[in-house]
Short mmCIF file of C-alpha atoms in Angstrom, two decimals:
data_model
loop_
_atom_site.label_atom_id
_atom_site.label_comp_id
_atom_site.label_asym_id
_atom_site.label_seq_id
_atom_site.Cartn_x
_atom_site.Cartn_y
_atom_site.Cartn_z
CA UNK A 1 18.41 137.44 -107.36
CA UNK A 2 20.33 139.04 -104.79
CA UNK A 3 21.59 142.51 -103.70
CA UNK A 4 24.87 143.45 -102.05
CA UNK A 5 25.37 146.67 -99.75
CA UNK A 6 29.25 147.24 -98.96
CA UNK A 7 30.36 149.20 -96.11
CA UNK A 8 34.06 149.62 -96.28
CA UNK A 9 35.67 150.09 -92.85
CA UNK A 10 38.83 148.22 -91.68
CA UNK A 11 36.53 144.95 -91.93
CA UNK A 12 34.29 144.99 -94.89
CA UNK A 13 30.53 144.58 -93.63
CA UNK A 14 28.58 142.96 -96.26
CA UNK A 15 24.69 143.07 -96.11
CA UNK A 16 22.82 141.31 -98.83
CA UNK A 17 19.45 139.81 -99.34
CA UNK A 18 19.08 136.60 -101.02
CA UNK A 19 15.76 135.88 -102.71
CA UNK A 20 14.56 132.63 -103.76
CA UNK A 21 11.58 132.56 -106.22
CA UNK A 22 9.17 129.65 -106.79
CA UNK A 23 7.67 129.45 -110.48
CA UNK A 24 4.56 128.25 -108.79
CA UNK A 25 3.63 130.90 -106.52
CA UNK A 26 4.04 134.79 -106.80
CA UNK A 27 5.66 134.77 -103.30
CA UNK A 28 9.50 135.85 -102.82
CA UNK A 29 11.20 134.42 -99.81
CA UNK A 30 13.74 136.80 -98.66
CA UNK A 31 16.72 135.83 -96.21
CA UNK A 32 18.88 138.50 -94.96
CA UNK A 33 22.38 137.45 -94.05
CA UNK A 34 24.71 139.79 -92.48
CA UNK A 35 28.54 138.66 -92.52
CA UNK A 36 31.98 140.34 -92.19
CA UNK A 37 34.75 139.75 -94.73
CA UNK A 38 38.28 140.86 -94.49
CA UNK A 39 39.37 142.74 -97.38
CA UNK A 40 42.89 142.38 -97.05
CA UNK A 41 45.50 140.59 -94.61
CA UNK A 42 46.43 143.02 -91.49
CA UNK A 43 49.67 144.52 -92.16
CA UNK A 44 52.34 144.49 -89.71
CA UNK A 45 50.99 141.84 -87.62
CA UNK A 46 52.76 138.61 -86.87
CA UNK A 47 51.08 135.76 -89.01
CA UNK A 48 51.84 131.99 -88.99
CA UNK A 49 50.29 129.65 -91.67
CA UNK A 50 47.76 127.01 -90.49
CA UNK A 51 49.68 124.28 -92.05
CA UNK A 52 53.06 125.16 -90.19
CA UNK A 53 51.40 125.65 -86.80
CA UNK A 54 49.70 122.05 -87.12
CA UNK A 55 53.17 120.53 -87.82
CA UNK A 56 54.55 122.43 -84.92
CA UNK A 57 51.61 121.17 -82.62
CA UNK A 58 51.57 117.50 -83.67
CA UNK A 59 53.76 116.30 -80.94
CA UNK A 60 52.27 118.62 -78.46
CA UNK A 61 48.38 118.01 -78.95
CA UNK A 62 46.41 118.64 -82.27
CA UNK A 63 45.36 122.14 -83.09
CA UNK A 64 41.79 120.88 -83.44
CA UNK A 65 40.40 117.81 -82.08
CA UNK A 66 38.23 116.17 -84.56
CA UNK A 67 36.83 112.61 -84.74
CA UNK A 68 38.66 109.94 -87.24
CA UNK A 69 36.30 107.17 -86.97
CA UNK A 70 36.44 105.46 -90.32
CA UNK A 71 33.01 103.71 -91.72
CA UNK A 72 32.30 100.59 -93.21
CA UNK A 73 32.00 100.22 -96.89
CA UNK A 74 28.63 99.26 -97.97
CA UNK A 75 28.63 97.34 -101.20
CA UNK A 76 27.51 98.76 -104.57
CA UNK A 77 24.57 96.42 -104.71
CA UNK A 78 23.38 97.53 -101.57
CA UNK A 79 24.11 100.98 -101.70
CA UNK A 80 22.41 101.28 -105.19
CA UNK A 81 18.97 99.67 -103.53
CA UNK A 82 19.34 101.85 -100.69
CA UNK A 83 19.85 104.90 -102.65
CA UNK A 84 17.04 104.15 -105.02
CA UNK A 85 14.26 104.03 -102.61
CA UNK A 86 15.43 107.79 -101.52
CA UNK A 87 15.32 109.07 -105.43
CA UNK A 88 11.72 109.99 -105.05
CA UNK A 89 12.47 112.26 -102.09
CA UNK A 90 15.55 113.85 -103.49
CA UNK A 91 13.67 114.76 -106.60
CA UNK A 92 10.91 116.37 -104.28
CA UNK A 93 13.75 118.50 -102.67
CA UNK A 94 15.30 119.66 -105.92
CA UNK A 95 11.52 120.51 -107.00
CA UNK A 96 10.81 122.57 -103.85
CA UNK A 97 13.48 125.34 -104.81
CA UNK A 98 14.22 124.63 -108.57
CA UNK A 99 11.30 123.40 -110.21
CA UNK A 100 11.37 126.40 -112.88
CA UNK A 101 15.19 125.19 -113.84
CA UNK A 102 15.15 121.25 -113.22
CA UNK A 103 11.73 120.20 -114.74
CA UNK A 104 12.79 116.84 -115.41
CA UNK A 105 12.87 113.81 -113.17
CA UNK A 106 16.28 112.39 -112.32
CA UNK A 107 17.26 108.65 -111.67
CA UNK A 108 20.23 107.57 -109.98
CA UNK A 109 23.17 107.10 -112.22
CA UNK A 110 26.26 106.24 -109.88
CA UNK A 111 27.10 105.34 -106.52
CA UNK A 112 30.54 106.98 -105.75
CA UNK A 113 31.08 105.68 -102.39
CA UNK A 114 28.94 104.28 -99.68
CA UNK A 115 29.72 104.06 -96.06
CA UNK A 116 27.93 102.83 -92.57
CA UNK A 117 29.05 105.39 -90.16
CA UNK A 118 27.15 103.51 -87.07
CA UNK A 119 24.18 101.60 -86.71
CA UNK A 120 21.70 104.06 -87.71
CA UNK A 121 23.76 106.28 -89.93
CA UNK A 122 24.89 105.98 -93.54
CA UNK A 123 26.43 108.37 -95.83
CA UNK A 124 26.52 108.33 -99.66
CA UNK A 125 27.92 110.24 -102.79
CA UNK A 126 25.96 109.77 -106.08
CA UNK A 127 25.30 111.31 -109.43
CA UNK A 128 21.86 111.66 -110.87
CA UNK A 129 20.67 111.14 -114.47
CA UNK A 130 18.40 113.19 -116.04
CA UNK A 131 15.29 111.64 -118.07
CA UNK A 132 12.54 112.57 -120.14
CA UNK A 133 9.79 112.33 -117.68
CA UNK A 134 8.50 115.59 -115.86
CA UNK A 135 9.17 115.63 -112.04
CA UNK A 136 5.79 117.03 -111.34
CA UNK A 137 4.04 114.19 -112.75
CA UNK A 138 6.21 111.63 -111.09
CA UNK A 139 5.84 113.33 -107.72
CA UNK A 140 1.94 113.24 -108.28
CA UNK A 141 1.90 109.72 -108.82
CA UNK A 142 2.73 108.81 -112.22
CA UNK A 143 5.09 105.67 -112.48
CA UNK A 144 8.92 106.32 -113.18
CA UNK A 145 9.32 102.95 -114.74
CA UNK A 146 9.10 104.11 -118.38
CA UNK A 147 11.40 106.96 -117.89
CA UNK A 148 14.15 107.18 -120.71
CA UNK A 149 17.70 108.65 -120.08
CA UNK A 150 18.43 112.08 -121.93
CA UNK A 151 21.80 113.69 -122.49
CA UNK A 152 22.79 115.84 -119.56
CA UNK A 153 25.93 118.09 -119.91
CA UNK A 154 25.43 119.47 -116.50
CA UNK A 155 24.41 116.43 -114.43
CA UNK A 156 23.59 117.02 -110.71
CA UNK A 157 25.66 115.29 -107.81
CA UNK A 158 24.55 114.94 -104.25
CA UNK A 159 26.05 114.06 -100.94
CA UNK A 160 23.56 112.19 -98.55
CA UNK A 161 23.40 111.60 -94.73
CA UNK A 162 20.79 109.20 -93.85
CA UNK A 163 18.91 107.84 -90.80
CA UNK A 164 18.51 104.00 -91.01
CA UNK A 165 15.73 102.13 -89.02
CA UNK A 166 14.56 98.49 -89.15
CA UNK A 167 11.45 99.77 -91.31
CA UNK A 168 13.18 102.09 -93.69
CA UNK A 169 15.86 104.71 -94.65
CA UNK A 170 15.23 108.46 -94.84
CA UNK A 171 17.38 111.75 -95.76
CA UNK A 172 18.41 113.64 -93.01
CA UNK A 173 20.99 116.06 -94.63
CA UNK A 174 21.93 116.58 -98.36
CA UNK A 175 23.72 118.82 -100.61
CA UNK A 176 23.38 118.88 -104.32
CA UNK A 177 25.09 120.79 -106.89
CA UNK A 178 25.71 120.72 -110.78
CA UNK A 179 29.11 119.33 -112.36
CA UNK A 180 30.15 118.14 -108.74
CA UNK A 181 31.34 114.68 -109.86
CA UNK A 182 34.75 115.30 -109.87
CA UNK A 183 34.99 116.79 -106.40
CA UNK A 184 33.41 113.06 -105.25
CA UNK A 185 36.48 111.40 -106.26
CA UNK A 186 36.74 108.22 -104.12
CA UNK A 187 38.21 109.08 -100.71
CA UNK A 188 39.66 106.71 -97.78
CA UNK A 189 36.55 107.16 -95.74
CA UNK A 190 33.89 109.52 -96.39
CA UNK A 191 32.33 109.05 -93.01
CA UNK A 192 35.26 111.35 -91.81
CA UNK A 193 33.96 114.07 -94.25
CA UNK A 194 30.59 113.74 -92.66
CA UNK A 195 31.63 114.02 -88.88
CA UNK A 196 31.45 117.03 -86.54
CA UNK A 197 33.42 117.03 -83.21
CA UNK A 198 30.29 118.31 -81.14
CA UNK A 199 27.11 116.84 -79.72
CA UNK A 200 25.71 116.97 -83.27
CA UNK A 201 28.27 114.05 -84.30
CA UNK A 202 27.50 114.74 -88.06
CA UNK A 203 27.42 117.34 -90.59
CA UNK A 204 26.49 117.19 -94.33
CA UNK A 205 29.45 117.09 -96.22
CA UNK A 206 29.91 120.08 -98.58
CA UNK A 207 33.03 120.06 -100.86
CA UNK A 208 35.04 123.00 -100.07
CA UNK A 209 35.08 123.90 -103.96
CA UNK A 210 31.52 124.64 -104.28
CA UNK A 211 30.63 125.67 -100.54
CA UNK A 212 30.50 129.52 -101.17
CA UNK A 213 27.38 131.41 -100.24
CA UNK A 214 27.23 132.50 -103.69
CA UNK A 215 27.26 129.14 -105.20
CA UNK A 216 23.82 127.81 -105.92
CA UNK A 217 23.01 124.92 -103.73
CA UNK A 218 20.28 122.87 -105.59
CA UNK A 219 19.48 120.97 -102.29
CA UNK A 220 21.02 121.94 -98.74
CA UNK A 221 20.10 120.25 -95.99
CA UNK A 222 22.65 121.08 -92.93
CA UNK A 223 22.49 119.51 -89.51
CA UNK A 224 22.16 121.31 -86.30
CA UNK A 225 19.53 123.78 -85.04
CA UNK A 226 18.90 127.36 -86.62
CA UNK A 227 19.30 130.45 -84.42
CA UNK A 228 16.15 132.13 -83.69
CA UNK A 229 15.03 134.86 -86.38
CA UNK A 230 15.35 137.70 -83.89
CA UNK A 231 19.26 136.83 -83.07
CA UNK A 232 21.83 139.20 -84.41
CA UNK A 233 25.02 138.01 -85.52
CA UNK A 234 27.60 137.74 -88.24
CA UNK A 235 27.13 134.76 -90.60
CA UNK A 236 30.15 132.78 -91.53
CA UNK A 237 31.68 134.11 -94.60
CA UNK A 238 33.77 131.30 -95.35
CA UNK A 239 30.62 129.54 -96.90
CA UNK A 240 28.48 126.49 -96.13
CA UNK A 241 29.79 124.20 -93.58
CA UNK A 242 26.82 121.45 -93.56
CA UNK A 243 25.99 122.39 -89.76
CA UNK A 244 23.93 125.36 -88.61
CA UNK A 245 23.82 126.90 -85.19
CA UNK A 246 26.46 127.34 -82.43
CA UNK A 247 27.90 123.58 -82.93
CA UNK A 248 30.50 123.00 -80.49
CA UNK A 249 31.23 126.68 -80.31
CA UNK A 250 30.50 128.99 -77.36
CA UNK A 251 28.43 131.66 -79.53
CA UNK A 252 27.27 132.39 -82.97
CA UNK A 253 29.50 134.85 -85.16
CA UNK A 254 33.20 134.92 -84.86
CA UNK A 255 34.63 132.94 -82.18
CA UNK A 256 38.27 133.79 -80.90
CA UNK A 257 40.33 130.49 -80.08
CA UNK A 258 43.82 131.13 -78.48
CA UNK A 259 46.69 128.46 -78.74
CA UNK A 260 48.13 129.10 -75.26
CA UNK A 261 51.75 128.85 -75.28
CA UNK A 262 53.59 129.92 -72.02
CA UNK A 263 57.18 129.18 -71.07
CA UNK A 264 59.23 129.95 -67.89
CA UNK A 265 62.94 129.34 -66.84
CA UNK A 266 63.32 127.25 -63.87
CA UNK A 267 66.86 126.98 -62.97
CA UNK A 268 68.69 125.61 -66.10
CA UNK A 269 65.79 124.17 -67.69
CA UNK A 270 63.04 125.72 -69.90
CA UNK A 271 59.54 124.49 -68.87
CA UNK A 272 56.13 124.81 -70.76
CA UNK A 273 52.68 125.27 -69.38
CA UNK A 274 50.62 121.97 -70.35
CA UNK A 275 47.49 120.26 -69.86
CA UNK A 276 47.99 117.77 -66.92
CA UNK A 277 44.84 115.51 -67.87
CA UNK A 278 46.10 114.52 -71.30
CA UNK A 279 47.11 111.40 -72.88
CA UNK A 280 50.03 113.31 -74.39
CA UNK A 281 53.32 113.85 -72.48
CA UNK A 282 52.63 117.55 -73.34
CA UNK A 283 49.61 119.20 -74.51
CA UNK A 284 49.45 122.99 -75.30
CA UNK A 285 46.17 124.50 -74.17
CA UNK A 286 43.65 125.58 -76.83
CA UNK A 287 40.91 127.79 -75.42
CA UNK A 288 37.91 129.79 -76.73
CA UNK A 289 38.36 133.31 -75.47
CA UNK A 290 35.40 135.96 -74.57
CA UNK A 291 37.62 139.10 -74.09
CA UNK A 292 40.99 138.75 -75.89
CA UNK A 293 42.39 141.83 -74.52
CA UNK A 294 41.83 141.28 -70.70
CA UNK A 295 41.79 137.51 -70.75
CA UNK A 296 43.96 136.44 -73.53
CA UNK A 297 44.39 132.84 -71.85
CA UNK A 298 40.64 132.20 -71.51
CA UNK A 299 38.08 132.55 -68.70
CA UNK A 300 39.11 129.13 -67.23
CA UNK A 301 43.20 130.00 -67.13
CA UNK A 302 42.42 133.37 -65.93
CA UNK A 303 40.29 132.24 -62.98
CA UNK A 304 43.20 129.61 -62.11
CA UNK A 305 45.70 132.43 -62.43
CA UNK A 306 43.65 134.46 -59.87
CA UNK A 307 43.02 131.58 -57.66
CA UNK A 308 47.08 130.81 -57.61
CA UNK A 309 47.96 134.23 -56.80
CA UNK A 310 45.45 134.08 -53.94
CA UNK A 311 47.57 131.60 -51.99
CA UNK A 312 50.61 133.73 -51.83
CA UNK A 313 51.26 136.43 -49.40
CA UNK A 314 51.04 139.13 -52.11
CA UNK A 315 48.75 142.06 -51.47
CA UNK A 316 45.85 142.59 -53.80
CA UNK A 317 47.94 145.50 -55.80
CA UNK A 318 50.82 143.09 -56.08
CA UNK A 319 48.70 140.17 -57.49
CA UNK A 320 47.02 142.63 -59.84
CA UNK A 321 50.42 143.97 -60.76
CA UNK A 322 51.91 140.46 -61.72
CA UNK A 323 48.99 139.68 -63.75
CA UNK A 324 49.22 143.06 -65.60
CA UNK A 325 52.79 142.19 -66.14
CA UNK A 326 51.86 138.73 -67.71
CA UNK A 327 49.36 140.26 -70.01
CA UNK A 328 51.70 142.97 -71.12
CA UNK A 329 54.32 140.33 -72.03
CA UNK A 330 51.98 138.39 -74.11
CA UNK A 331 52.72 138.17 -77.67
CA UNK A 332 50.02 137.50 -80.24
CA UNK A 333 50.32 135.62 -83.59
CA UNK A 334 47.42 135.43 -86.12
CA UNK A 335 47.03 132.06 -87.72
CA UNK A 336 46.30 132.34 -91.47
CA UNK A 337 43.65 129.69 -92.29
CA UNK A 338 40.20 129.44 -93.69
CA UNK A 339 37.47 127.08 -92.46
CA UNK A 340 38.06 125.19 -89.28
CA UNK A 341 36.58 121.50 -88.40
CA UNK A 342 34.60 123.62 -85.50
CA UNK A 343 32.80 125.93 -88.10
CA UNK A 344 29.14 126.12 -88.66
CA UNK A 345 27.28 128.19 -91.21
CA UNK A 346 26.57 130.85 -88.20
CA UNK A 347 29.50 130.40 -86.14
CA UNK A 348 33.33 130.44 -87.03
CA UNK A 349 36.82 130.20 -85.41
CA UNK A 350 39.51 133.00 -85.67
CA UNK A 351 42.49 131.29 -84.32
CA UNK A 352 45.77 133.09 -82.65
CA UNK A 353 48.80 131.96 -80.82
CA UNK A 354 49.31 133.92 -77.41
CA UNK A 355 52.87 133.35 -76.34
CA UNK A 356 54.95 134.23 -72.86
CA UNK A 357 58.06 133.54 -71.94
CA UNK A 358 58.46 134.59 -67.93
CA UNK A 359 62.62 134.18 -68.04
CA UNK A 360 62.98 135.46 -64.39
CA UNK A 361 59.76 134.30 -62.83
CA UNK A 362 58.51 137.90 -62.66
CA UNK A 363 54.84 136.80 -63.03
CA UNK A 364 53.33 133.48 -64.11
CA UNK A 365 56.69 131.89 -63.68
CA UNK A 366 56.53 132.30 -60.06
CA UNK A 367 53.64 129.86 -59.66
CA UNK A 368 54.79 126.48 -59.10
CA UNK A 369 51.47 124.69 -58.88
CA UNK A 370 48.20 125.56 -60.22
CA UNK A 371 44.68 124.81 -58.79
CA UNK A 372 42.08 123.13 -61.08
CA UNK A 373 39.11 124.69 -62.66
CA UNK A 374 36.49 122.31 -63.57
CA UNK A 375 38.05 119.68 -65.60
CA UNK A 376 40.93 121.69 -66.58
CA UNK A 377 44.15 121.02 -65.01
CA UNK A 378 47.56 122.78 -66.00
CA UNK A 379 50.98 122.72 -64.71
CA UNK A 380 54.49 123.00 -65.74
CA UNK A 381 56.40 120.21 -67.66
CA UNK A 382 60.06 120.30 -68.96
CA UNK A 383 60.06 121.51 -72.67
CA UNK A 384 61.31 118.76 -75.03
CA UNK A 385 62.75 119.40 -78.44
CA UNK A 386 59.18 119.95 -80.06
CA UNK A 387 58.03 122.51 -77.36
CA UNK A 388 61.31 124.42 -77.76
CA UNK A 389 60.96 124.44 -81.36
CA UNK A 390 57.33 125.89 -80.98
CA UNK A 391 58.94 128.44 -78.51
CA UNK A 392 61.35 129.87 -81.09
CA UNK A 393 58.31 130.32 -83.85
CA UNK A 394 55.56 131.83 -81.50
CA UNK A 395 58.01 134.52 -79.58
CA UNK A 396 59.80 137.42 -81.13
CA UNK A 397 62.58 136.48 -83.74
CA UNK A 398 66.14 137.15 -82.54
CA UNK A 399 67.28 137.62 -86.30
CA UNK A 400 67.05 136.29 -89.63
CA UNK A 401 69.62 133.50 -88.46
CA UNK A 402 67.44 132.49 -85.64
CA UNK A 403 64.26 132.25 -87.85
CA UNK A 404 66.22 130.07 -90.49
CA UNK A 405 67.34 127.77 -87.96
CA UNK A 406 63.90 127.07 -86.83
CA UNK A 407 62.61 126.82 -90.19
CA UNK A 408 65.40 124.24 -91.06
CA UNK A 409 64.57 122.33 -87.91
CA UNK A 410 61.06 121.67 -89.18
CA UNK A 411 62.49 119.56 -92.02
CA UNK A 412 64.05 117.13 -89.62
#
């Protein structure tokens, strides 16, 4: 049962209460979640598709840094044996929320895929089989050996993240939904689907097709730490991500991430601002931004720029004027995307490309060397073909033929 209140502004703010009711008690648990949902795409705002941006950035540092460690397959016999030991706990989790709907005890039907991600972490995708036994009786101690399979037109499927010790294996993350077996088609590596790029390392895998907040999750055990009840923020309207809290993001709610594409003309050459402490020959900086208007290149790069201008003979007013010229020359392009690998249930990324071309060294182009800020080191590198192609896409178009030429270059 849920109620929804809509307030229509430029962005729709949706305020709703989701009530979960138990048949065993008269208590009603009420959880209030507030999140903002764009009603429509902004008009007259430059946009670029995420897929296209990823392709442009492929030689220049990935748009999102994600772990790509694959797992080691677990044999079907070993996987079935391991999951069988966790079935009782899985039934208990189903009964905790949906005892009034799923009254029957469920056995293991199929292990679709099973992998060992590290020495203490296993992951599984499975489908359950409904039986003629009452789950309540089995949970209270009755044996399940005499339970017979019954027809089930809406089978429950689950993704499971487990912790392995020398003594046992326990469920630490799970997501269960009906009619989900087709979403669990065999992948190259399911460990990749369970990995998260932050300190948590893992998240619960939730298939995109059933991740909506309005989709019934029979079991949902995400990773991470939930925010304090008194914290006010906008939930992630994009759906369940398998991890709660901030994750690797700087704060709860929407988080601005900017792809910083800055170019200058230096003699006959075009140069691009790149990370210097990178394995790639050129890597475009990506930064989380706290003040998109006054510091569009992020706090760290803003500090670097101010330190760099401090080394010049310019007066305070002249330094401020150069910074203002730089910010005024910045051109923003919104990235059209849904969820990102960094998202959690409570924090989500909004990506923009911010671009500048200082053709006559009027501001940032007048700086030849930059100081570092912590681990961040930036500097100029000669723009290669990939960087020049990116430049043509993220700076204002010079006409339809210019745009068409850039599009054709992506094909080759």
